[in-house]
Amino acid sequence: VYGGGTSQNGCLGSGDVWELTLGSQPTWNELRPVGPIPSPRAGHSAVYDSVADRMIVIGGCVAGFATSEVWALALSGAPAWTPLAAGMPAPPPRIGAAAIPDLAQSRVLVYGGAGVGSELRSDVWALELPEVPTSTPDPNFTGGIAISDQVIALGQSVTVTATVRNDGLGSDDGRIVVSFPALTDPLD
């Protein structure tokens, strides 16, 4: 968890970084990233990039003003911040936007929010993620939110093992379609 504001400090925000270790007794621990750090903020969007094991932070409110900054917090080894999107097209400054990772396309999709002067936005931006040298990614999907053309999985862990064959009966466009059963109980 990064930053955020309270009703007392509003858009002034915080620059704290916290992790929750899971287990029989979940515990919150404050992380102290090294290197340059982003300005404290509130109202930003954050997503987890499981391929590069990093948190991507987009926009937010810094010292009372909307920003378009994009930062990455590397979570492998010693946590370290890196500014992203310098010199790349970025969404206009915004607060409270929705963001989701589209890791199959190495990007983050950003929608809406409020811009300078609190005008509401209804635009969509695709932020291309720079590649980070990593080992072979784990084939498991573990996520908060993942999206593809037709599937949204919330807070699920899924391992998919597939065999692809061309039997001449369908399209051979390289896609693998995975179906999930409908959830009837919110606790499923």
Short mmCIF file of C-alpha atoms in Angstrom, two decimals:
data_model
loop_
_atom_site.label_atom_id
_atom_site.label_comp_id
_atom_site.label_asym_id
_atom_site.label_seq_id
_atom_site.Cartn_x
_atom_site.Cartn_y
_atom_site.Cartn_z
CA VAL A 1 0.00 0.00 0.00
CA TYR A 2 1.44 3.37 -0.98
CA GLY A 3 0.45 6.85 0.10
CA GLY A 4 -3.09 8.02 0.54
CA GLY A 5 -4.74 10.86 2.42
CA THR A 6 -6.97 11.31 5.41
CA SER A 7 -9.90 13.60 6.01
CA GLN A 8 -7.47 15.82 7.95
CA ASN A 9 -4.81 16.18 5.24
CA GLY A 10 -6.99 15.59 2.16
CA CYS A 11 -4.91 16.02 -0.99
CA LEU A 12 -1.62 16.44 0.86
CA GLY A 13 -1.19 12.69 0.94
CA SER A 14 1.40 10.40 2.43
CA GLY A 15 4.56 8.80 1.07
CA ASP A 16 4.49 5.70 3.27
CA VAL A 17 4.81 2.19 1.78
CA TRP A 18 3.37 -0.76 3.72
CA GLU A 19 3.17 -4.50 3.11
CA LEU A 20 0.87 -7.05 4.73
CA THR A 21 2.49 -10.41 5.37
CA LEU A 22 -0.13 -13.12 5.20
CA GLY A 23 -0.31 -16.20 7.35
CA SER A 24 -1.87 -17.29 10.60
CA GLN A 25 -1.19 -13.81 12.07
CA PRO A 26 -1.15 -11.18 9.28
CA THR A 27 1.24 -8.34 10.10
CA TRP A 28 1.72 -4.87 8.60
CA ASN A 29 5.34 -3.78 8.02
CA GLU A 30 6.53 -0.42 6.74
CA LEU A 31 8.92 -0.64 3.77
CA ARG A 32 11.65 1.96 3.31
CA PRO A 33 12.47 2.12 -0.41
CA VAL A 34 15.92 3.28 -1.52
CA GLY A 35 16.82 5.82 -4.20
CA PRO A 36 14.66 8.67 -5.48
CA ILE A 37 11.13 8.67 -4.12
CA PRO A 38 7.88 10.06 -5.51
CA SER A 39 6.25 13.03 -3.82
CA PRO A 40 3.67 12.06 -1.17
CA ARG A 41 0.25 11.71 -2.77
CA ALA A 42 -3.39 10.72 -2.40
CA GLY A 43 -6.01 9.73 -4.98
CA HIS A 44 -3.52 7.86 -7.16
CA SER A 45 -4.02 4.53 -8.94
CA ALA A 46 -1.79 1.53 -8.25
CA VAL A 47 -1.51 -1.90 -9.90
CA TYR A 48 0.73 -4.91 -9.35
CA ASP A 49 2.93 -6.00 -12.27
CA SER A 50 3.44 -9.70 -11.46
CA VAL A 51 5.82 -10.21 -14.39
CA ALA A 52 8.36 -7.69 -13.07
CA ASP A 53 7.32 -7.96 -9.37
CA ARG A 54 6.64 -4.25 -9.01
CA MET A 55 3.88 -1.84 -8.09
CA ILE A 56 3.02 0.81 -10.69
CA VAL A 57 1.66 4.11 -9.30
CA ILE A 58 -0.16 6.48 -11.67
CA GLY A 59 -1.16 10.10 -11.13
CA GLY A 60 -2.84 11.29 -7.95
CA CYS A 61 -2.90 14.51 -6.02
CA VAL A 62 0.45 16.01 -4.96
CA ALA A 63 0.45 19.13 -2.75
CA GLY A 64 -3.07 20.02 -3.85
CA PHE A 65 -2.58 19.48 -7.60
CA ALA A 66 -3.33 16.58 -9.96
CA THR A 67 -0.24 14.93 -11.44
CA SER A 68 0.47 12.65 -14.40
CA GLU A 69 3.61 11.10 -12.89
CA VAL A 70 4.10 7.34 -13.24
CA TRP A 71 6.39 5.49 -10.80
CA ALA A 72 7.37 1.85 -10.30
CA LEU A 73 8.32 0.32 -6.96
CA ALA A 74 10.51 -2.77 -7.47
CA LEU A 75 9.58 -5.36 -4.85
CA SER A 76 12.32 -7.94 -5.48
CA GLY A 77 15.34 -7.41 -3.24
CA ALA A 78 15.57 -3.99 -1.59
CA PRO A 79 12.45 -2.00 -2.58
CA ALA A 80 13.40 0.88 -4.91
CA TRP A 81 11.38 3.53 -6.76
CA THR A 82 11.94 4.36 -10.45
CA PRO A 83 10.12 7.09 -12.40
CA LEU A 84 8.46 5.70 -15.54
CA ALA A 85 7.06 7.26 -18.69
CA ALA A 86 9.57 10.12 -18.82
CA GLY A 87 9.44 11.36 -22.39
CA MET A 88 6.61 8.92 -23.21
CA PRO A 89 2.99 9.94 -23.82
CA ALA A 90 1.20 9.87 -20.47
CA PRO A 91 -2.38 10.58 -19.47
CA PRO A 92 -3.14 14.17 -18.52
CA PRO A 93 -2.94 14.80 -14.75
CA ARG A 94 -5.71 12.99 -12.87
CA ILE A 95 -6.95 11.98 -9.44
CA GLY A 96 -9.04 8.89 -8.66
CA ALA A 97 -8.66 7.08 -11.99
CA ALA A 98 -9.29 3.35 -12.36
CA ALA A 99 -6.30 1.30 -13.52
CA ILE A 100 -5.85 -2.34 -14.44
CA PRO A 101 -2.79 -4.29 -15.58
CA ASP A 102 -2.90 -5.83 -19.06
CA LEU A 103 0.34 -7.79 -18.69
CA ALA A 104 -0.23 -9.88 -21.81
CA GLN A 105 0.29 -6.61 -23.72
CA SER A 106 2.90 -5.15 -21.29
CA ARG A 107 0.72 -2.20 -20.40
CA VAL A 108 -1.57 -0.63 -17.82
CA LEU A 109 -4.99 0.65 -18.84
CA VAL A 110 -6.11 3.87 -17.11
CA TYR A 111 -9.70 5.15 -17.21
CA GLY A 112 -11.36 8.33 -16.03
CA GLY A 113 -10.74 10.18 -12.81
CA ALA A 114 -10.79 13.92 -12.22
CA GLY A 115 -8.34 16.30 -13.82
CA VAL A 116 -7.15 19.82 -13.15
CA GLY A 117 -10.07 21.87 -11.84
CA SER A 118 -11.90 18.64 -10.86
CA GLU A 119 -13.36 18.11 -14.36
CA LEU A 120 -14.42 14.49 -14.74
CA ARG A 121 -12.62 12.47 -17.41
CA SER A 122 -13.99 9.56 -19.44
CA ASP A 123 -10.87 8.83 -21.48
CA VAL A 124 -8.87 5.59 -21.62
CA TRP A 125 -5.07 5.48 -21.84
CA ALA A 126 -2.74 2.55 -22.41
CA LEU A 127 0.60 3.04 -20.65
CA GLU A 128 3.27 0.84 -22.18
CA LEU A 129 5.41 -0.75 -19.46
CA PRO A 130 9.15 -0.74 -20.06
CA GLU A 131 10.63 -4.22 -19.90
CA VAL A 132 12.54 -5.17 -16.80
CA PRO A 133 15.10 -7.99 -16.98
CA THR A 134 13.58 -10.86 -15.03
CA SER A 135 13.78 -14.59 -14.79
CA THR A 136 11.12 -16.64 -16.54
CA PRO A 137 7.77 -15.52 -15.16
CA ASP A 138 5.71 -17.91 -13.08
CA PRO A 139 2.95 -19.38 -15.28
CA ASN A 140 0.47 -18.88 -12.43
CA PHE A 141 -1.79 -15.87 -12.42
CA THR A 142 -2.15 -14.33 -9.00
CA GLY A 143 -4.00 -11.13 -9.02
CA GLY A 144 -6.03 -8.35 -7.73
CA ILE A 145 -7.51 -7.61 -11.14
CA ALA A 146 -6.62 -9.09 -14.51
CA ILE A 147 -8.35 -8.38 -17.78
CA SER A 148 -8.35 -9.81 -21.26
CA ASP A 149 -10.76 -9.34 -24.14
CA GLN A 150 -13.58 -11.22 -22.39
CA VAL A 151 -12.48 -12.32 -18.91
CA ILE A 152 -12.13 -10.37 -15.70
CA ALA A 153 -10.85 -12.24 -12.63
CA LEU A 154 -10.99 -10.51 -9.28
CA GLY A 155 -8.82 -11.60 -6.40
CA GLN A 156 -8.42 -15.16 -7.64
CA SER A 157 -5.43 -17.43 -8.05
CA VAL A 158 -5.61 -19.61 -11.13
CA THR A 159 -3.18 -22.11 -12.62
CA VAL A 160 -3.91 -22.98 -16.23
CA THR A 161 -2.33 -25.92 -18.01
CA ALA A 162 -3.36 -26.19 -21.64
CA THR A 163 -2.66 -28.32 -24.66
CA VAL A 164 -3.16 -26.57 -27.98
CA ARG A 165 -3.98 -28.53 -31.11
CA ASN A 166 -5.32 -27.61 -34.49
CA ASP A 167 -8.05 -30.08 -35.34
CA GLY A 168 -9.27 -28.11 -38.36
CA LEU A 169 -12.60 -27.38 -36.66
CA GLY A 170 -11.86 -23.91 -35.39
CA SER A 171 -9.81 -20.82 -35.83
CA ASP A 172 -6.07 -21.21 -35.54
CA ASP A 173 -5.41 -17.62 -34.50
CA GLY A 174 -3.18 -18.59 -31.57
CA ARG A 175 -5.67 -17.76 -28.81
CA ILE A 176 -6.44 -20.03 -25.91
CA VAL A 177 -9.91 -19.42 -24.48
CA VAL A 178 -10.36 -20.18 -20.79
CA SER A 179 -13.80 -20.23 -19.21
CA PHE A 180 -14.50 -19.78 -15.53
CA PRO A 181 -17.66 -21.04 -13.85
CA ALA A 182 -20.16 -18.38 -12.83
CA LEU A 183 -19.96 -17.50 -9.15
CA THR A 184 -23.36 -17.59 -7.48
CA ASP A 185 -22.17 -16.98 -3.93
CA PRO A 186 -20.07 -13.83 -3.32
CA LEU A 187 -17.87 -15.91 -1.02
CA ASP A 188 -16.97 -18.42 -3.81
#
